[in-house]
PDB file of C-alpha atoms in Angstrom:
ATOM      1  CA  MET A 557       0.000   0.000   0.000  1.00 42.00           C
ATOM      2  CA  SER A 558       1.492   3.576  -0.674  1.00 37.00           C
ATOM      3  CA  THR A 559       1.549   7.461  -1.110  1.00 38.00           C
ATOM      4  CA  GLU A 560       3.212  10.092  -2.979  1.00 38.00           C
ATOM      5  CA  HIS A 561       2.849  10.384  -1.282  1.00 38.00           C
ATOM      6  CA  VAL A 562      32.152   4.347  19.890  1.00 30.00           C
ATOM      7  CA  ASP A 563      35.093   2.532  19.662  1.00 32.00           C
ATOM      8  CA  THR A 564      32.964  -0.257  18.357  1.00 33.00           C
ATOM      9  CA  THR A 565      33.321  -3.379  16.363  1.00 33.00           C
ATOM     10  CA  ARG A 566      30.648  -5.143  14.399  1.00 35.00           C
ATOM     11  CA  THR A 567      28.702  -7.872  16.123  1.00 37.00           C
ATOM     12  CA  GLU A 568      30.284 -10.334  13.695  1.00 36.00           C
ATOM     13  CA  THR A 569      32.835  -9.966  10.941  1.00 30.00           C
ATOM     14  CA  THR A 570      31.099 -12.222   8.462  1.00 33.00           C
ATOM     15  CA  ASP A 571      29.150 -10.808   5.560  1.00 38.00           C
ATOM     16  CA  GLY A 572      25.449 -10.236   6.087  1.00 39.00           C
ATOM     17  CA  PRO A 573      22.872 -12.331   4.263  1.00 36.00           C
ATOM     18  CA  ASP A 574      22.062  -9.639   1.735  1.00 42.00           C
ATOM     19  CA  GLY A 575      25.633  -8.852   0.845  1.00 40.00           C
ATOM     20  CA  SER A 576      26.492  -6.217   3.436  1.00 40.00           C
ATOM     21  CA  ASN A 577      29.119  -6.650   6.108  1.00 37.00           C
ATOM     22  CA  GLY A 578      26.648  -6.336   8.958  1.00 42.00           C
ATOM     23  CA  ALA A 579      26.061  -9.298  11.236  1.00 41.00           C
ATOM     24  CA  ASP A 580      23.234 -11.729  10.561  1.00 44.00           C
ATOM     25  CA  ALA A 581      21.693 -12.395  13.918  1.00 43.00           C
ATOM     26  CA  SER A 582      18.964 -14.476  12.283  1.00 40.00           C
ATOM     27  CA  ALA A 583      21.258 -17.279  11.206  1.00 38.00           C
ATOM     28  CA  GLY A 584      20.221 -19.257  14.259  1.00 37.00           C
ATOM     29  CA  THR A 585      16.558 -18.305  14.455  1.00 36.00           C
ATOM     30  CA  PRO A 586      14.144 -21.065  15.505  1.00 34.00           C
ATOM     31  CA  ASP A 587      12.692 -21.361  12.021  1.00 38.00           C
ATOM     32  CA  GLY A 588      16.108 -21.236  10.420  1.00 38.00           C
ATOM     33  CA  SER A 589      15.128 -18.278   8.265  1.00 37.00           C
ATOM     34  CA  ALA A 590      17.589 -15.803   6.855  1.00 37.00           C
ATOM     35  CA  ALA A 591      17.270 -12.727   4.697  1.00 37.00           C
ATOM     36  CA  THR A 592      18.364 -14.505   1.538  1.00 35.00           C
ATOM     37  CA  ASP A 593      14.950 -14.923  -0.083  1.00 37.00           C
ATOM     38  CA  ALA A 594      13.832 -12.668  -2.905  1.00 32.00           C
ATOM     39  CA  SER A 595      12.479  -9.403  -1.570  1.00 45.00           C
ATOM     40  CA  ASP A 596       9.943  -6.884  -2.747  1.00 83.00           C
ATOM     41  CA  LEU A 597      12.411  -4.157  -1.784  1.00 95.00           C
ATOM     42  CA  ASP A 598      16.210  -4.323  -1.973  1.00 96.00           C
ATOM     43  CA  GLY A 599      18.917  -1.732  -1.487  1.00 97.00           C
ATOM     44  CA  GLU A 600      22.221  -2.893  -2.943  1.00 97.00           C
ATOM     45  CA  ASP A 601      25.626  -1.376  -2.096  1.00 98.00           C
ATOM     46  CA  LEU A 602      24.011   1.978  -1.366  1.00 98.00           C
ATOM     47  CA  VAL A 603      26.050   5.149  -1.035  1.00 98.00           C
ATOM     48  CA  LEU A 604      23.790   7.915   0.273  1.00 98.00           C
ATOM     49  CA  GLY A 605      24.637  11.444   1.298  1.00 97.00           C
ATOM     50  CA  TYR A 606      23.647  15.084   1.110  1.00 96.00           C
ATOM     51  CA  PRO A 607      24.874  18.009  -1.031  1.00 93.00           C
ATOM     52  CA  ASN A 608      27.992  19.742   0.292  1.00 90.00           C
ATOM     53  CA  ALA A 609      28.552  17.041   2.917  1.00 92.00           C
ATOM     54  CA  PRO A 610      32.196  15.922   2.942  1.00 93.00           C
ATOM     55  CA  GLU A 611      31.332  12.223   3.228  1.00 96.00           C
ATOM     56  CA  PRO A 612      28.281  10.057   2.582  1.00 97.00           C
ATOM     57  CA  VAL A 613      26.095   9.048   5.510  1.00 98.00           C
ATOM     58  CA  ILE A 614      25.610   5.522   4.181  1.00 98.00           C
ATOM     59  CA  ASP A 615      28.625   4.096   2.374  1.00 97.00           C
ATOM     60  CA  GLY A 616      28.130   0.779   0.612  1.00 97.00           C
ATOM     61  CA  GLU A 617      25.440  -0.870   2.740  1.00 98.00           C
ATOM     62  CA  SER A 618      22.854  -3.364   1.502  1.00 97.00           C
ATOM     63  CA  ILE A 619      19.453  -4.264   2.876  1.00 97.00           C
ATOM     64  CA  ALA A 620      16.730  -6.679   1.834  1.00 94.00           C
ATOM     65  CA  ALA A 621      13.264  -6.211   3.289  1.00 95.00           C
ATOM     66  CA  GLU A 622      11.555  -9.521   3.929  1.00 92.00           C
ATOM     67  CA  PRO A 623       8.389  -9.716   1.800  1.00 93.00           C
ATOM     68  CA  GLY A 624       5.160  -9.438   3.743  1.00 92.00           C
ATOM     69  CA  ALA A 625       6.986  -8.707   7.005  1.00 94.00           C
ATOM     70  CA  VAL A 626       7.872  -5.685   9.133  1.00 97.00           C
ATOM     71  CA  THR A 627      11.518  -4.600   9.188  1.00 97.00           C
ATOM     72  CA  ALA A 628      12.452  -1.976  11.789  1.00 98.00           C
ATOM     73  CA  LEU A 629      15.490   0.276  11.389  1.00 99.00           C
ATOM     74  CA  VAL A 630      16.894   1.268  14.786  1.00 98.00           C
ATOM     75  CA  GLY A 631      19.920   3.157  16.006  1.00 98.00           C
ATOM     76  CA  PRO A 632      20.992   6.298  17.861  1.00 97.00           C
ATOM     77  CA  ASN A 633      20.511   9.806  16.524  1.00 96.00           C
ATOM     78  CA  GLY A 634      22.659  10.373  13.462  1.00 95.00           C
ATOM     79  CA  SER A 635      23.123   6.671  12.771  1.00 97.00           C
ATOM     80  CA  GLY A 636      21.759   6.929   9.221  1.00 98.00           C
ATOM     81  CA  LYS A 637      18.456   5.118   9.599  1.00 97.00           C
ATOM     82  CA  SER A 638      16.294   7.924   8.184  1.00 97.00           C
ATOM     83  CA  THR A 639      18.842   8.530   5.430  1.00 98.00           C
ATOM     84  CA  LEU A 640      18.674   4.856   4.510  1.00 98.00           C
ATOM     85  CA  LEU A 641      14.880   4.991   4.420  1.00 98.00           C
ATOM     86  CA  LYS A 642      14.953   8.122   2.257  1.00 97.00           C
ATOM     87  CA  GLY A 643      17.267   6.336  -0.139  1.00 98.00           C
ATOM     88  CA  LEU A 644      14.895   3.390  -0.365  1.00 98.00           C
ATOM     89  CA  ALA A 645      12.022   5.838  -0.944  1.00 96.00           C
ATOM     90  CA  THR A 646      13.859   7.721  -3.749  1.00 95.00           C
ATOM     91  CA  GLN A 647      13.874  10.935  -1.720  1.00 94.00           C
ATOM     92  CA  ILE A 648      17.666  10.753  -1.982  1.00 95.00           C
ATOM     93  CA  SER A 649      19.322   9.527  -5.171  1.00 95.00           C
ATOM     94  CA  PRO A 650      22.194   7.166  -4.403  1.00 97.00           C
ATOM     95  CA  GLU A 651      25.683   8.240  -5.386  1.00 96.00           C
ATOM     96  CA  ASP A 652      26.262   4.551  -6.034  1.00 97.00           C
ATOM     97  CA  GLY A 653      24.294   1.337  -5.708  1.00 98.00           C
ATOM     98  CA  SER A 654      20.677   0.686  -6.550  1.00 97.00           C
ATOM     99  CA  VAL A 655      17.202   0.321  -5.082  1.00 98.00           C
ATOM    100  CA  LEU A 656      15.020  -2.404  -6.563  1.00 96.00           C
ATOM    101  CA  VAL A 657      11.289  -3.003  -6.246  1.00 94.00           C
ATOM    102  CA  ASP A 658      10.302  -6.410  -7.556  1.00 91.00           C
ATOM    103  CA  GLY A 659      13.701  -6.546  -9.257  1.00 92.00           C
ATOM    104  CA  GLU A 660      13.276  -3.253 -11.129  1.00 94.00           C
ATOM    105  CA  ASP A 661      15.446  -0.220 -10.458  1.00 96.00           C
ATOM    106  CA  VAL A 662      13.192   2.434  -8.940  1.00 95.00           C
ATOM    107  CA  HIS A 663      15.029   5.234 -10.717  1.00 93.00           C
ATOM    108  CA  SER A 664      14.041   3.778 -14.086  1.00 94.00           C
ATOM    109  CA  MET A 665      10.358   3.567 -13.189  1.00 94.00           C
ATOM    110  CA  ASP A 666       7.631   6.015 -14.134  1.00 93.00           C
ATOM    111  CA  THR A 667       6.594   8.127 -11.140  1.00 92.00           C
ATOM    112  CA  LYS A 668       3.039   6.810 -11.022  1.00 93.00           C
ATOM    113  CA  ALA A 669       4.120   3.221 -11.585  1.00 92.00           C
ATOM    114  CA  LEU A 670       6.513   3.538  -8.646  1.00 94.00           C
ATOM    115  CA  ALA A 671       3.789   5.152  -6.515  1.00 94.00           C
ATOM    116  CA  ARG A 672       1.581   2.126  -7.148  1.00 93.00           C
ATOM    117  CA  LYS A 673       4.356  -0.078  -5.768  1.00 94.00           C
ATOM    118  CA  LEU A 674       5.895   1.951  -2.962  1.00 95.00           C
ATOM    119  CA  GLY A 675       4.290   4.246  -0.387  1.00 95.00           C
ATOM    120  CA  LEU A 676       6.015   6.620   2.020  1.00 96.00           C
ATOM    121  CA  LEU A 677       4.961   8.328   5.222  1.00 96.00           C
ATOM    122  CA  SER A 678       7.706  10.870   5.836  1.00 93.00           C
ATOM    123  CA  GLN A 679       8.351  13.257   8.707  1.00 86.00           C
ATOM    124  CA  GLU A 680       7.819  16.212   6.360  1.00 78.00           C
ATOM    125  CA  SER A 681       4.272  15.452   5.179  1.00 77.00           C
ATOM    126  CA  THR A 682       2.237  18.623   4.651  1.00 78.00           C
ATOM    127  CA  SER A 683      -1.171  19.523   3.240  1.00 80.00           C
ATOM    128  CA  PRO A 684      -3.462  22.569   3.079  1.00 86.00           C
ATOM    129  CA  ASN A 685      -5.075  23.136   6.464  1.00 88.00           C
ATOM    130  CA  SER A 686      -8.484  23.583   4.848  1.00 93.00           C
ATOM    131  CA  ILE A 687      -8.639  20.136   3.226  1.00 96.00           C
ATOM    132  CA  THR A 688     -10.853  17.562   4.932  1.00 98.00           C
ATOM    133  CA  VAL A 689      -9.503  14.252   6.136  1.00 98.00           C
ATOM    134  CA  GLU A 690     -11.593  12.360   3.583  1.00 98.00           C
ATOM    135  CA  ASP A 691     -10.293  14.506   0.724  1.00 96.00           C
ATOM    136  CA  LEU A 692      -6.738  14.017   1.985  1.00 97.00           C
ATOM    137  CA  VAL A 693      -7.194  10.252   1.954  1.00 97.00           C
ATOM    138  CA  TYR A 694      -8.537  10.434  -1.607  1.00 96.00           C
ATOM    139  CA  HIS A 695      -5.237  12.048  -2.612  1.00 94.00           C
ATOM    140  CA  GLY A 696      -3.672   8.657  -1.943  1.00 95.00           C
ATOM    141  CA  ARG A 697      -5.501   7.330  -4.990  1.00 96.00           C
ATOM    142  CA  TYR A 698      -3.750   9.596  -7.488  1.00 93.00           C
ATOM    143  CA  PRO A 699      -1.374   6.905  -8.832  1.00 94.00           C
ATOM    144  CA  HIS A 700      -4.356   4.808  -9.893  1.00 93.00           C
ATOM    145  CA  ARG A 701      -6.086   7.268 -12.236  1.00 84.00           C
ATOM    146  CA  GLY A 702      -5.359   9.804 -14.939  1.00 72.00           C
ATOM    147  CA  PHE A 703      -5.313  13.532 -14.320  1.00 69.00           C
ATOM    148  CA  PHE A 704      -8.819  14.098 -15.673  1.00 70.00           C
ATOM    149  CA  GLU A 705     -10.349  10.798 -14.572  1.00 82.00           C
ATOM    150  CA  ARG A 706     -13.111  10.798 -11.989  1.00 88.00           C
ATOM    151  CA  THR A 707     -12.905   8.672  -8.873  1.00 90.00           C
ATOM    152  CA  THR A 708     -14.167   5.129  -9.236  1.00 93.00           C
ATOM    153  CA  ASP A 709     -15.945   2.615  -7.037  1.00 96.00           C
ATOM    154  CA  GLU A 710     -12.541   1.005  -6.504  1.00 96.00           C
ATOM    155  CA  ASP A 711     -11.183   4.334  -5.255  1.00 96.00           C
ATOM    156  CA  ALA A 712     -14.113   4.691  -2.863  1.00 97.00           C
ATOM    157  CA  ARG A 713     -13.614   1.173  -1.502  1.00 97.00           C
ATOM    158  CA  ALA A 714      -9.893   1.744  -0.993  1.00 97.00           C
ATOM    159  CA  VAL A 715     -10.533   5.034   0.813  1.00 98.00           C
ATOM    160  CA  GLU A 716     -13.172   3.527   3.103  1.00 98.00           C
ATOM    161  CA  GLU A 717     -10.935   0.572   3.949  1.00 97.00           C
ATOM    162  CA  ALA A 718      -8.013   2.908   4.677  1.00 97.00           C
ATOM    163  CA  ILE A 719     -10.099   5.188   6.900  1.00 98.00           C
ATOM    164  CA  GLU A 720     -11.458   2.182   8.776  1.00 97.00           C
ATOM    165  CA  LEU A 721      -8.016   0.623   9.282  1.00 96.00           C
ATOM    166  CA  ALA A 722      -6.533   3.929  10.424  1.00 96.00           C
ATOM    167  CA  GLY A 723      -9.438   4.434  12.825  1.00 95.00           C
ATOM    168  CA  CYS A 724     -10.151   7.980  11.693  1.00 96.00           C
ATOM    169  CA  GLY A 725     -13.734   7.672  10.449  1.00 97.00           C
ATOM    170  CA  HIS A 726     -14.881  10.123  13.115  1.00 97.00           C
ATOM    171  CA  LEU A 727     -12.487  12.688  11.628  1.00 98.00           C
ATOM    172  CA  ARG A 728     -13.449  12.354   7.955  1.00 97.00           C
ATOM    173  CA  ASP A 729     -15.265  15.716   7.748  1.00 98.00           C
ATOM    174  CA  ARG A 730     -12.768  17.619   9.907  1.00 98.00           C
ATOM    175  CA  GLU A 731     -10.286  20.007   8.312  1.00 98.00           C
ATOM    176  CA  VAL A 732      -6.711  18.819   8.666  1.00 96.00           C
ATOM    177  CA  GLY A 733      -5.715  22.149  10.207  1.00 96.00           C
ATOM    178  CA  SER A 734      -8.080  21.553  13.116  1.00 97.00           C
ATOM    179  CA  LEU A 735      -6.547  18.214  14.114  1.00 96.00           C
ATOM    180  CA  SER A 736      -4.101  17.400  16.886  1.00 94.00           C
ATOM    181  CA  GLY A 737      -0.703  15.967  15.996  1.00 91.00           C
ATOM    182  CA  GLY A 738      -1.842  12.420  16.701  1.00 93.00           C
ATOM    183  CA  GLN A 739      -5.029  12.851  14.686  1.00 95.00           C
ATOM    184  CA  LYS A 740      -3.079  14.262  11.738  1.00 94.00           C
ATOM    185  CA  GLN A 741      -0.782  11.250  11.819  1.00 94.00           C
ATOM    186  CA  LEU A 742      -3.763   8.900  11.589  1.00 95.00           C
ATOM    187  CA  ALA A 743      -5.105  10.887   8.623  1.00 96.00           C
ATOM    188  CA  TRP A 744      -1.747  10.727   6.842  1.00 96.00           C
ATOM    189  CA  ILE A 745      -1.492   7.005   7.506  1.00 97.00           C
ATOM    190  CA  ALA A 746      -4.967   6.549   6.012  1.00 97.00           C
ATOM    191  CA  MET A 747      -3.833   8.399   2.888  1.00 97.00           C
ATOM    192  CA  VAL A 748      -0.807   6.147   2.516  1.00 97.00           C
ATOM    193  CA  LEU A 749      -2.962   3.061   3.031  1.00 97.00           C
ATOM    194  CA  ALA A 750      -5.391   4.245   0.347  1.00 97.00           C
ATOM    195  CA  GLN A 751      -2.482   4.313  -2.087  1.00 96.00           C
ATOM    196  CA  ASP A 752      -2.646   0.514  -1.829  1.00 94.00           C
ATOM    197  CA  THR A 753       0.995  -0.356  -2.439  1.00 93.00           C
ATOM    198  CA  ASP A 754       3.007  -3.534  -1.986  1.00 92.00           C
ATOM    199  CA  VAL A 755       5.731  -1.769   0.008  1.00 95.00           C
ATOM    200  CA  LEU A 756       5.199   0.780   2.775  1.00 96.00           C
ATOM    201  CA  LEU A 757       7.968   2.946   4.267  1.00 98.00           C
ATOM    202  CA  LEU A 758       7.344   4.783   7.542  1.00 98.00           C
ATOM    203  CA  ASP A 759       9.794   7.332   8.956  1.00 97.00           C
ATOM    204  CA  GLU A 760       9.403   7.599  12.745  1.00 96.00           C
ATOM    205  CA  PRO A 761       5.587   7.407  12.682  1.00 95.00           C
ATOM    206  CA  THR A 762       5.256   7.512  16.494  1.00 94.00           C
ATOM    207  CA  THR A 763       7.641  10.401  17.219  1.00 89.00           C
ATOM    208  CA  PHE A 764       6.087  13.295  19.199  1.00 88.00           C
ATOM    209  CA  LEU A 765       2.842  11.364  19.733  1.00 93.00           C
ATOM    210  CA  ASP A 766       1.302  10.693  23.139  1.00 94.00           C
ATOM    211  CA  MET A 767       1.112   7.118  24.381  1.00 94.00           C
ATOM    212  CA  HIS A 768      -2.453   6.575  23.137  1.00 95.00           C
ATOM    213  CA  HIS A 769      -1.710   7.683  19.581  1.00 94.00           C
ATOM    214  CA  GLN A 770       1.583   5.763  19.575  1.00 95.00           C
ATOM    215  CA  MET A 771      -0.360   2.604  20.384  1.00 95.00           C
ATOM    216  CA  GLU A 772      -2.911   3.364  17.661  1.00 95.00           C
ATOM    217  CA  VAL A 773      -0.146   3.668  15.070  1.00 96.00           C
ATOM    218  CA  MET A 774       1.513   0.479  16.319  1.00 96.00           C
ATOM    219  CA  GLU A 775      -1.783  -1.403  16.100  1.00 96.00           C
ATOM    220  CA  ILE A 776      -2.312  -0.254  12.501  1.00 96.00           C
ATOM    221  CA  ILE A 777       1.100  -1.620  11.527  1.00 95.00           C
ATOM    222  CA  GLU A 778       0.423  -4.856  13.426  1.00 94.00           C
ATOM    223  CA  THR A 779      -2.852  -5.269  11.529  1.00 94.00           C
ATOM    224  CA  LEU A 780      -1.061  -4.764   8.217  1.00 91.00           C
ATOM    225  CA  ARG A 781       1.505  -7.362   9.224  1.00 89.00           C
ATOM    226  CA  ASP A 782      -1.080  -9.917  10.322  1.00 90.00           C
ATOM    227  CA  ARG A 783      -3.765  -9.449   7.659  1.00 88.00           C
ATOM    228  CA  SER A 784      -1.949  -8.493   4.475  1.00 88.00           C
ATOM    229  CA  ASP A 785       1.176  -9.246   2.473  1.00 89.00           C
ATOM    230  CA  VAL A 786       2.423  -5.651   2.538  1.00 93.00           C
ATOM    231  CA  THR A 787       6.161  -5.289   3.087  1.00 95.00           C
ATOM    232  CA  VAL A 788       6.805  -2.644   5.760  1.00 96.00           C
ATOM    233  CA  VAL A 789      10.065  -0.865   6.599  1.00 98.00           C
ATOM    234  CA  VAL A 790       9.785   1.468   9.582  1.00 98.00           C
ATOM    235  CA  VAL A 791      12.237   3.743  11.394  1.00 98.00           C
ATOM    236  CA  LEU A 792      11.676   3.767  15.158  1.00 97.00           C
ATOM    237  CA  HIS A 793      13.531   5.414  18.047  1.00 93.00           C
ATOM    238  CA  ASP A 794      11.935   3.285  20.755  1.00 94.00           C
ATOM    239  CA  ILE A 795      13.761  -0.030  20.676  1.00 96.00           C
ATOM    240  CA  GLU A 796      11.097  -1.799  22.760  1.00 95.00           C
ATOM    241  CA  GLN A 797       8.411  -0.646  20.311  1.00 95.00           C
ATOM    242  CA  ALA A 798      10.528  -1.867  17.437  1.00 97.00           C
ATOM    243  CA  ALA A 799      11.098  -5.252  19.070  1.00 96.00           C
ATOM    244  CA  ARG A 800       7.394  -5.707  19.726  1.00 94.00           C
ATOM    245  CA  LEU A 801       6.370  -4.712  16.222  1.00 95.00           C
ATOM    246  CA  ALA A 802       9.018  -6.065  13.889  1.00 97.00           C
ATOM    247  CA  ASP A 803       9.680  -9.477  12.408  1.00 96.00           C
ATOM    248  CA  ARG A 804      13.254  -8.363  11.751  1.00 97.00           C
ATOM    249  CA  MET A 805      15.379  -5.519  13.031  1.00 98.00           C
ATOM    250  CA  VAL A 806      18.339  -3.741  11.465  1.00 98.00           C
ATOM    251  CA  ALA A 807      20.622  -1.826  13.845  1.00 98.00           C
ATOM    252  CA  LEU A 808      22.709   1.042  12.477  1.00 98.00           C
ATOM    253  CA  LYS A 809      25.495   3.145  13.909  1.00 98.00           C
ATOM    254  CA  ASP A 810      27.665   5.735  12.169  1.00 97.00           C
ATOM    255  CA  GLY A 811      26.078   4.844   8.828  1.00 97.00           C
ATOM    256  CA  GLU A 812      26.921   1.153   9.162  1.00 98.00           C
ATOM    257  CA  ILE A 813      24.626  -1.805   9.630  1.00 98.00           C
ATOM    258  CA  ARG A 814      25.969  -3.403  12.819  1.00 97.00           C
ATOM    259  CA  ALA A 815      23.469  -6.252  13.174  1.00 97.00           C
ATOM    260  CA  ARG A 816      20.271  -7.610  11.701  1.00 97.00           C
ATOM    261  CA  GLY A 817      17.889 -10.385  12.648  1.00 96.00           C
ATOM    262  CA  ALA A 818      14.981 -11.321  14.881  1.00 96.00           C
ATOM    263  CA  PRO A 819      14.191  -8.883  17.726  1.00 96.00           C
ATOM    264  CA  GLU A 820      15.143 -11.268  20.523  1.00 92.00           C
ATOM    265  CA  GLU A 821      18.578 -11.670  18.937  1.00 92.00           C
ATOM    266  CA  ILE A 822      19.128  -7.988  18.207  1.00 95.00           C
ATOM    267  CA  VAL A 823      17.982  -6.473  21.502  1.00 97.00           C
ATOM    268  CA  THR A 824      20.810  -7.666  23.742  1.00 97.00           C
ATOM    269  CA  GLU A 825      22.908  -6.013  26.416  1.00 97.00           C
ATOM    270  CA  ASP A 826      26.007  -6.258  24.218  1.00 97.00           C
ATOM    271  CA  LEU A 827      24.320  -4.581  21.248  1.00 97.00           C
ATOM    272  CA  LEU A 828      22.858  -1.811  23.403  1.00 97.00           C
ATOM    273  CA  ALA A 829      26.341  -1.132  24.758  1.00 97.00           C
ATOM    274  CA  ASP A 830      27.926  -1.174  21.303  1.00 96.00           C
ATOM    275  CA  VAL A 831      25.331   0.621  19.196  1.00 97.00           C
ATOM    276  CA  PHE A 832      23.410   2.782  21.659  1.00 97.00           C
ATOM    277  CA  ARG A 833      26.238   3.340  24.175  1.00 97.00           C
ATOM    278  CA  VAL A 834      24.157   2.451  27.215  1.00 97.00           C
ATOM    279  CA  ASP A 835      24.504  -0.188  29.894  1.00 98.00           C
ATOM    280  CA  ALA A 836      21.138  -1.870  30.286  1.00 97.00           C
ATOM    281  CA  ASP A 837      19.374  -4.917  31.606  1.00 97.00           C
ATOM    282  CA  VAL A 838      17.441  -6.874  28.985  1.00 97.00           C
ATOM    283  CA  VAL A 839      14.797  -9.391  29.987  1.00 96.00           C
ATOM    284  CA  GLN A 840      13.027 -11.502  27.372  1.00 91.00           C
ATOM    285  CA  THR A 841       9.250 -11.636  27.930  1.00 91.00           C
ATOM    286  CA  GLU A 842       6.303 -13.034  25.991  1.00 89.00           C
ATOM    287  CA  ASN A 843       5.655  -9.478  24.764  1.00 86.00           C
ATOM    288  CA  GLY A 844       9.213  -9.015  23.563  1.00 88.00           C
ATOM    289  CA  PRO A 845      12.438  -7.781  25.164  1.00 93.00           C
ATOM    290  CA  ARG A 846      12.088  -5.407  28.123  1.00 94.00           C
ATOM    291  CA  VAL A 847      14.941  -2.918  28.338  1.00 96.00           C
ATOM    292  CA  THR A 848      15.953  -1.107  31.530  1.00 96.00           C
ATOM    293  CA  PRO A 849      18.681   1.474  30.811  1.00 95.00           C
ATOM    294  CA  LEU A 850      21.161   1.764  33.696  1.00 96.00           C
ATOM    295  CA  ARG A 851      23.758   4.335  32.644  1.00 97.00           C
ATOM    296  CA  ALA A 852      25.258   6.067  29.631  1.00 97.00           C
ATOM    297  CA  ARG A 853      28.573   4.741  28.373  1.00 95.00           C
ATOM    298  CA  HIS A 854      31.315   7.264  27.648  1.00 89.00           C
ATOM    299  CA  GLU A 855      34.076   6.820  25.111  1.00 74.00           C
ATOM    300  CA  ASP A 856      37.660   7.423  26.123  1.00 59.00           C
TER     301      ASP A 856
END
């Protein structure tokens, strides 16, 4: 579904399953799975940076998103997780490497064709304050019709399903400018869902939201994971949220992928010390790892 719109060493020194030199913490998962299967979304040997920056943020990393699953990108501030997501979403053109959707280079695809495959909820989403929530959600259908074409029954069904899944039916006639931050996020998520793509990219969708709205967003993603075959890649700051939500996690630091795999294998005391520079207690529970930070680690 879609829209537009430390002195550290790697966890292991072996090559990752998708060709990068990050560790594969999933090699010993109970089901024996690894990220070697064909993926709906692949970033290969990506070099990503910004104009006038002396060095790229991401330099030669690869990532394969498991089809129909949720992959969470985690790491400290400045680790490169949002830059990596922007590269996958074509918001940043790679200096080298490629991004493939269903085996096709995204930079060779027509804009609308790509928008039917890949949806993005970014941190910079904006809209006119006077537009209603329902009209905003209908904007998610633009890749599916021509400029002068009227909306169809299929559009209406997709919009209603998106509004229902996002839980914002009670807001449909409200102007976007009148909504709270959490309500706006639900409206934007509904628009992305209405785009009806195979791949969905979410950049910190719970940031700045209160606990209630964070849980609403998490539940939407969980529903997508459990009831559809949409491939989701999400950037999250809260590592416990990420562990609860994701099928696989990718941990970044200083633009490098340090580890990847199942949440219970990624969220460890050693990784938190290495990547996040905190000493912490980690207890595995039926609801996922519970992390208790103890103290910040300081480099010499």
